[in-house]
mmCIF file of C-alpha atoms in Angstrom:
data_model
loop_
_atom_site.group_PDB
_atom_site.id
_atom_site.type_symbol
_atom_site.label_atom_id
_atom_site.label_comp_id
_atom_site.label_asym_id
_atom_site.label_seq_id
_atom_site.Cartn_x
_atom_site.Cartn_y
_atom_site.Cartn_z
ATOM 1 C CA MET A 64 45.099 10.260 -97.353
ATOM 2 C CA LYS A 65 45.136 11.061 -101.080
ATOM 3 C CA THR A 66 43.642 8.428 -103.388
ATOM 4 C CA THR A 67 46.135 7.268 -106.012
ATOM 5 C CA LYS A 68 44.018 4.381 -107.369
ATOM 6 C CA ALA A 69 41.203 4.946 -109.842
ATOM 7 C CA ILE A 70 38.668 3.219 -112.073
ATOM 8 C CA LEU A 71 37.774 4.699 -115.461
ATOM 9 C CA LEU A 72 34.393 3.504 -116.759
ATOM 10 C CA VAL A 73 34.211 3.883 -120.525
ATOM 11 C CA SER A 74 30.883 3.768 -122.367
ATOM 12 C CA PHE A 75 29.815 4.494 -125.925
ATOM 13 C CA GLY A 76 27.169 6.860 -124.549
ATOM 14 C CA CYS A 77 23.403 7.341 -124.689
ATOM 15 C CA SER A 78 21.386 10.408 -125.715
ATOM 16 C CA TYR A 79 18.270 9.211 -123.857
ATOM 17 C CA LEU A 80 18.675 10.508 -120.305
ATOM 18 C CA ASP A 81 16.145 8.114 -118.756
ATOM 19 C CA SER A 82 18.005 5.110 -120.163
ATOM 20 C CA LYS A 83 21.380 6.627 -119.208
ATOM 21 C CA ALA A 84 20.149 6.980 -115.616
ATOM 22 C CA LYS A 85 19.028 3.329 -115.487
ATOM 23 C CA THR A 86 22.166 1.871 -117.073
ATOM 24 C CA ILE A 87 25.431 3.831 -117.298
ATOM 25 C CA ASP A 88 24.711 5.789 -114.115
ATOM 26 C CA GLN A 89 23.692 2.654 -112.210
ATOM 27 C CA ILE A 90 26.897 0.858 -113.173
ATOM 28 C CA ALA A 91 28.914 3.880 -111.999
ATOM 29 C CA ALA A 92 27.011 3.951 -108.700
ATOM 30 C CA LYS A 93 27.697 0.250 -108.161
ATOM 31 C CA ALA A 94 31.377 0.728 -108.899
ATOM 32 C CA LYS A 95 31.561 3.495 -106.286
ATOM 33 C CA ALA A 96 29.837 1.265 -103.738
ATOM 34 C CA HIS A 97 31.880 -1.860 -104.496
ATOM 35 C CA PHE A 98 35.278 -0.156 -104.760
ATOM 36 C CA PRO A 99 35.383 2.625 -102.123
ATOM 37 C CA ASP A 100 39.192 2.792 -102.219
ATOM 38 C CA TYR A 101 39.128 3.828 -105.874
ATOM 39 C CA LYS A 102 38.274 7.204 -107.355
ATOM 40 C CA ILE A 103 35.714 6.740 -110.149
ATOM 41 C CA TYR A 104 36.046 8.540 -113.476
ATOM 42 C CA GLN A 105 33.791 8.206 -116.504
ATOM 43 C CA ALA A 106 34.267 8.804 -120.227
ATOM 44 C CA TRP A 107 32.219 8.268 -123.373
ATOM 45 C CA THR A 108 33.586 7.362 -126.787
ATOM 46 C CA SER A 109 30.818 8.859 -128.941
ATOM 47 C CA LYS A 110 31.740 12.484 -129.529
ATOM 48 C CA VAL A 111 28.439 12.888 -131.429
ATOM 49 C CA ILE A 112 26.357 11.956 -128.367
ATOM 50 C CA ILE A 113 28.594 14.055 -126.101
ATOM 51 C CA LYS A 114 27.954 17.044 -128.385
ATOM 52 C CA ILE A 115 24.188 16.398 -128.459
ATOM 53 C CA LEU A 116 23.875 16.287 -124.671
ATOM 54 C CA LYS A 117 26.059 19.360 -124.214
ATOM 55 C CA LYS A 118 23.893 21.365 -126.604
ATOM 56 C CA ARG A 119 20.485 19.966 -125.625
ATOM 57 C CA GLU A 120 20.906 19.354 -121.888
ATOM 58 C CA ARG A 121 24.001 21.411 -121.030
ATOM 59 C CA LEU A 122 25.404 18.140 -119.722
ATOM 60 C CA VAL A 123 29.175 17.773 -120.028
ATOM 61 C CA ILE A 124 30.493 14.220 -120.451
ATOM 62 C CA PRO A 125 34.289 13.762 -120.740
ATOM 63 C CA THR A 126 35.918 12.106 -123.728
ATOM 64 C CA ILE A 127 38.632 9.537 -123.034
ATOM 65 C CA GLU A 128 41.253 12.182 -123.774
ATOM 66 C CA GLU A 129 39.691 14.588 -121.264
ATOM 67 C CA ALA A 130 39.284 11.902 -118.598
ATOM 68 C CA MET A 131 42.906 10.810 -118.984
ATOM 69 C CA ALA A 132 44.056 14.434 -118.643
ATOM 70 C CA ALA A 133 42.083 14.727 -115.381
ATOM 71 C CA ILE A 134 43.522 11.431 -114.147
ATOM 72 C CA ALA A 135 47.045 12.676 -114.825
ATOM 73 C CA ALA A 136 46.334 16.025 -113.167
ATOM 74 C CA ASP A 137 44.946 14.292 -110.071
ATOM 75 C CA GLY A 138 48.143 12.302 -109.611
ATOM 76 C CA ILE A 139 46.569 8.858 -110.095
ATOM 77 C CA GLU A 140 49.252 6.177 -110.054
ATOM 78 C CA SER A 141 47.190 3.022 -110.716
ATOM 79 C CA LEU A 142 44.262 2.939 -113.161
ATOM 80 C CA VAL A 143 41.783 0.180 -113.984
ATOM 81 C CA VAL A 144 39.815 0.805 -117.173
ATOM 82 C CA GLN A 145 36.472 -0.981 -117.342
ATOM 83 C CA PRO A 146 34.522 -0.697 -120.604
ATOM 84 C CA THR A 147 30.765 -1.139 -120.588
ATOM 85 C CA HIS A 148 31.091 -2.399 -124.168
ATOM 86 C CA LEU A 149 29.516 -5.759 -124.903
ATOM 87 C CA ILE A 150 32.221 -7.327 -127.065
ATOM 88 C CA ASN A 151 35.934 -7.155 -127.820
ATOM 89 C CA GLY A 152 35.232 -5.387 -131.101
ATOM 90 C CA LEU A 153 36.432 -2.315 -132.942
ATOM 91 C CA GLU A 154 35.030 0.096 -130.342
ATOM 92 C CA ASN A 155 36.947 -1.662 -127.579
ATOM 93 C CA ASP A 156 40.144 -1.814 -129.636
ATOM 94 C CA VAL A 157 40.037 1.935 -130.333
ATOM 95 C CA MET A 158 39.244 2.682 -126.680
ATOM 96 C CA THR A 159 42.231 0.656 -125.466
ATOM 97 C CA GLU A 160 44.589 2.356 -127.919
ATOM 98 C CA THR A 161 43.295 5.829 -127.014
ATOM 99 C CA VAL A 162 43.761 5.216 -123.290
ATOM 100 C CA ARG A 163 47.300 3.917 -123.799
ATOM 101 C CA ASN A 164 48.200 6.879 -126.026
ATOM 102 C CA HIS A 165 47.065 9.360 -123.358
ATOM 103 C CA ALA A 166 48.331 7.563 -120.245
ATOM 104 C CA PRO A 167 51.149 9.178 -118.234
ATOM 105 C CA LYS A 168 54.416 7.313 -118.611
ATOM 106 C CA ASN A 169 54.517 5.899 -115.068
ATOM 107 C CA LEU A 170 50.797 5.081 -114.752
ATOM 108 C CA LYS A 171 50.107 1.471 -113.776
ATOM 109 C CA LEU A 172 47.381 0.553 -116.258
ATOM 110 C CA ARG A 173 45.046 -2.454 -116.428
ATOM 111 C CA PHE A 174 41.924 -3.201 -118.486
ATOM 112 C CA GLY A 175 38.754 -5.037 -117.486
ATOM 113 C CA ALA A 176 36.906 -7.269 -119.931
ATOM 114 C CA PRO A 177 33.780 -6.312 -121.907
ATOM 115 C CA LEU A 178 30.475 -7.921 -120.944
ATOM 116 C CA LEU A 179 30.451 -10.941 -123.279
ATOM 117 C CA THR A 180 34.113 -11.921 -123.131
ATOM 118 C CA SER A 181 33.802 -15.514 -121.878
ATOM 119 C CA THR A 182 31.272 -18.270 -122.503
ATOM 120 C CA LYS A 183 30.349 -18.034 -118.821
ATOM 121 C CA ASP A 184 29.653 -14.308 -119.248
ATOM 122 C CA GLN A 185 27.552 -14.937 -122.345
ATOM 123 C CA LYS A 186 25.390 -17.532 -120.612
ATOM 124 C CA ALA A 187 24.965 -15.305 -117.556
ATOM 125 C CA ALA A 188 23.944 -12.314 -119.688
ATOM 126 C CA LEU A 189 21.427 -14.349 -121.677
ATOM 127 C CA SER A 190 20.030 -15.880 -118.496
ATOM 128 C CA ALA A 191 19.436 -12.425 -117.029
ATOM 129 C CA VAL A 192 17.327 -11.464 -120.048
ATOM 130 C CA VAL A 193 15.423 -14.683 -120.751
ATOM 131 C CA GLN A 194 14.220 -14.925 -117.150
ATOM 132 C CA GLU A 195 12.090 -11.869 -117.867
ATOM 133 C CA PHE A 196 10.487 -13.568 -120.881
ATOM 134 C CA SER A 197 10.367 -17.165 -119.679
ATOM 135 C CA SER A 198 6.549 -17.166 -119.562
ATOM 136 C CA LEU A 199 6.139 -16.658 -123.322
ATOM 137 C CA SER A 200 4.115 -19.349 -125.070
ATOM 138 C CA SER A 201 5.422 -21.442 -127.955
ATOM 139 C CA LYS A 202 3.480 -19.188 -130.344
ATOM 140 C CA GLU A 203 5.401 -16.121 -129.145
ATOM 141 C CA ALA A 204 8.956 -15.201 -130.047
ATOM 142 C CA LEU A 205 11.541 -13.068 -128.299
ATOM 143 C CA VAL A 206 13.747 -11.257 -130.803
ATOM 144 C CA LEU A 207 16.808 -9.550 -129.331
ATOM 145 C CA MET A 208 18.414 -6.694 -131.257
ATOM 146 C CA GLY A 209 22.176 -6.555 -130.898
ATOM 147 C CA HIS A 210 24.262 -3.836 -132.498
ATOM 148 C CA GLY A 211 26.535 -5.855 -134.737
ATOM 149 C CA THR A 212 29.961 -4.939 -136.102
ATOM 150 C CA ALA A 213 32.204 -5.465 -139.127
ATOM 151 C CA HIS A 214 34.832 -6.737 -136.657
ATOM 152 C CA GLU A 215 35.416 -10.497 -136.457
ATOM 153 C CA ALA A 216 33.982 -10.381 -132.919
ATOM 154 C CA ASN A 217 30.528 -10.169 -134.542
ATOM 155 C CA SER A 218 30.527 -13.986 -134.569
ATOM 156 C CA VAL A 219 29.451 -13.833 -130.920
ATOM 157 C CA TYR A 220 25.878 -12.963 -131.999
ATOM 158 C CA ALA A 221 25.402 -16.191 -133.965
ATOM 159 C CA ALA A 222 26.899 -18.036 -130.992
ATOM 160 C CA LEU A 223 24.412 -16.326 -128.667
ATOM 161 C CA ASP A 224 21.520 -17.322 -130.914
ATOM 162 C CA ASN A 225 22.680 -20.949 -130.804
ATOM 163 C CA MET A 226 23.141 -20.680 -127.038
ATOM 164 C CA LEU A 227 19.527 -19.553 -126.639
ATOM 165 C CA LYS A 228 18.363 -22.677 -128.447
ATOM 166 C CA ASN A 229 20.633 -24.888 -126.328
ATOM 167 C CA MET A 230 19.211 -23.260 -123.192
ATOM 168 C CA GLY A 231 15.782 -24.570 -124.205
ATOM 169 C CA TYR A 232 14.351 -21.502 -125.944
ATOM 170 C CA PRO A 233 13.740 -22.465 -129.598
ATOM 171 C CA ASN A 234 11.464 -19.428 -129.999
ATOM 172 C CA PHE A 235 14.131 -16.922 -128.829
ATOM 173 C CA PHE A 236 16.286 -15.286 -131.505
ATOM 174 C CA MET A 237 19.354 -13.027 -131.613
ATOM 175 C CA GLY A 238 19.827 -10.542 -134.436
ATOM 176 C CA THR A 239 21.820 -7.404 -135.161
ATOM 177 C CA VAL A 240 20.956 -4.028 -136.621
ATOM 178 C CA GLU A 241 24.241 -3.546 -138.501
ATOM 179 C CA ALA A 242 25.572 -7.037 -139.278
ATOM 180 C CA CYS A 243 24.510 -10.705 -139.230
ATOM 181 C CA PRO A 244 22.184 -12.272 -138.272
ATOM 182 C CA ASP A 245 20.119 -9.425 -139.732
ATOM 183 C CA LEU A 246 16.392 -8.684 -139.736
ATOM 184 C CA GLU A 247 15.831 -10.537 -143.006
ATOM 185 C CA ASP A 248 17.401 -13.657 -141.473
ATOM 186 C CA LEU A 249 15.152 -13.358 -138.423
ATOM 187 C CA ILE A 250 11.906 -12.913 -140.363
ATOM 188 C CA ARG A 251 12.794 -15.881 -142.562
ATOM 189 C CA GLN A 252 13.566 -18.110 -139.557
ATOM 190 C CA ILE A 253 10.377 -17.142 -137.720
ATOM 191 C CA SER A 254 8.262 -17.631 -140.857
ATOM 192 C CA LEU A 255 9.141 -21.341 -140.674
ATOM 193 C CA THR A 256 7.407 -21.620 -137.277
ATOM 194 C CA ASP A 257 3.818 -21.197 -136.088
ATOM 195 C CA ILE A 258 4.711 -18.078 -134.092
ATOM 196 C CA LYS A 259 2.028 -15.365 -134.160
ATOM 197 C CA LYS A 260 3.388 -12.739 -131.770
ATOM 198 C CA VAL A 261 6.878 -11.194 -131.610
ATOM 199 C CA HIS A 262 8.443 -9.455 -128.617
ATOM 200 C CA LEU A 263 11.295 -7.115 -129.522
ATOM 201 C CA ALA A 264 13.951 -6.145 -126.976
ATOM 202 C CA PRO A 265 17.372 -4.486 -127.294
ATOM 203 C CA PHE A 266 20.495 -6.517 -126.575
ATOM 204 C CA MET A 267 22.485 -3.351 -125.989
ATOM 205 C CA LEU A 268 23.653 -1.658 -122.817
ATOM 206 C CA ALA A 269 21.100 1.161 -123.028
ATOM 207 C CA ALA A 270 17.778 1.578 -124.802
ATOM 208 C CA GLY A 271 18.980 4.481 -126.916
ATOM 209 C CA GLU A 272 18.625 5.528 -130.548
ATOM 210 C CA HIS A 273 18.781 2.018 -132.023
ATOM 211 C CA ALA A 274 16.177 0.652 -129.607
ATOM 212 C CA ASN A 275 13.792 3.601 -129.825
ATOM 213 C CA LYS A 276 14.082 4.250 -133.569
ATOM 214 C CA ASP A 277 15.511 1.253 -135.455
ATOM 215 C CA MET A 278 13.681 -1.291 -133.306
ATOM 216 C CA ALA A 279 10.528 0.345 -131.938
ATOM 217 C CA GLY A 280 10.113 3.338 -134.256
ATOM 218 C CA GLU A 281 7.061 4.003 -136.407
ATOM 219 C CA GLN A 282 9.016 4.449 -139.650
ATOM 220 C CA GLU A 283 8.384 1.801 -142.296
ATOM 221 C CA ASN A 284 11.863 0.241 -142.072
ATOM 222 C CA SER A 285 11.923 -0.275 -138.287
ATOM 223 C CA TRP A 286 11.945 -3.803 -136.924
ATOM 224 C CA LYS A 287 8.523 -3.190 -135.403
ATOM 225 C CA SER A 288 7.053 -2.048 -138.725
ATOM 226 C CA LEU A 289 8.629 -4.820 -140.792
ATOM 227 C CA PHE A 290 7.518 -7.575 -138.410
ATOM 228 C CA THR A 291 4.036 -6.034 -138.385
ATOM 229 C CA SER A 292 4.014 -5.965 -142.199
ATOM 230 C CA ALA A 293 5.024 -9.636 -142.164
ATOM 231 C CA GLY A 294 1.812 -10.410 -140.270
ATOM 232 C CA TYR A 295 2.953 -10.597 -136.655
ATOM 233 C CA GLU A 296 1.560 -8.934 -133.562
ATOM 234 C CA VAL A 297 4.502 -6.959 -132.154
ATOM 235 C CA VAL A 298 5.301 -5.835 -128.613
ATOM 236 C CA CYS A 299 8.384 -3.677 -127.927
ATOM 237 C CA HIS A 300 10.298 -3.733 -124.631
ATOM 238 C CA LEU A 301 12.622 -0.758 -124.115
ATOM 239 C CA LYS A 302 14.892 -2.111 -121.399
ATOM 240 C CA GLY A 303 18.655 -1.948 -121.885
ATOM 241 C CA LEU A 304 20.976 -4.677 -120.655
ATOM 242 C CA GLY A 305 22.469 -2.281 -118.134
ATOM 243 C CA GLU A 306 19.138 -2.191 -116.288
ATOM 244 C CA TYR A 307 19.418 -5.859 -115.313
ATOM 245 C CA GLU A 308 21.022 -6.199 -111.890
ATOM 246 C CA ASN A 309 22.628 -9.533 -112.813
ATOM 247 C CA ILE A 310 24.311 -7.892 -115.788
ATOM 248 C CA GLN A 311 25.539 -5.020 -113.642
ATOM 249 C CA GLU A 312 27.092 -7.695 -111.430
ATOM 250 C CA ILE A 313 28.989 -9.184 -114.389
ATOM 251 C CA TYR A 314 30.697 -5.824 -114.852
ATOM 252 C CA MET A 315 31.478 -5.695 -111.130
ATOM 253 C CA GLU A 316 32.998 -9.174 -111.317
ATOM 254 C CA HIS A 317 35.164 -8.107 -114.244
ATOM 255 C CA LEU A 318 36.293 -5.134 -112.180
ATOM 256 C CA ARG A 319 37.019 -7.345 -109.169
ATOM 257 C CA GLN A 320 39.225 -9.610 -111.285
ATOM 258 C CA VAL A 321 41.347 -6.688 -112.438
ATOM 259 C CA THR A 322 41.435 -4.709 -109.189
ATOM 260 C CA ASP A 323 42.493 -7.835 -107.297
ATOM 261 C CA SER A 324 45.429 -8.321 -109.645
ATOM 262 C CA ALA A 325 46.229 -4.580 -109.559
ATOM 263 C CA ASP A 326 46.396 -4.683 -105.766
ATOM 264 C CA ASP A 327 48.808 -7.645 -105.672
#
């Protein structure tokens, strides 16, 4: 019997193949296992990363436009779109609009929620990460690097920082590479404590360019270099959020919520 139901997993993309394999690919594998009645498609939104991988690795990743054309050609009648984005920001808004603009007229279309949509999701995502660092002493800090956005949804990062404190981790901090709280805010906050050692970890789906260069790079303006210059011992952890099984399960739960309603 021909499959007429499908799931489209949309990611920003990652140029680091090892991180892609541990995150984006793992989420796709879980979706295939959890939803055997659905055909799984994937698309990336970063045309720059798609171009890099095509040239460097001869790896072809579909854009949203290309994935939607394949979905139409395959005769899919019901489509659930699940972003691996973290927040309901600009990237998610553009993705939603692009999918709608390229959807066949009679396609039944539903969208799953990004990772950090609800307070419950936010607490679950933070819990998955802090468990790995729960043995840090009071003289050690965990600094999480989020992406950040000019979109109003950026307020979630300050909320996450406050949530960490309310969870009993006064030495755990949330920052962003492109918005607020920024690195200057973080260094100033930590300077008011007796912390001597800083652990840096990405709060992004994959440990890609931002994690490897902006966070852990050797250049003088990386987070690692600037914390070192400020007098701290620095340890970098290159593990993307998509590697945490509990976070993968949040995406599966978001998919379940939408596929259940789509099947009604």
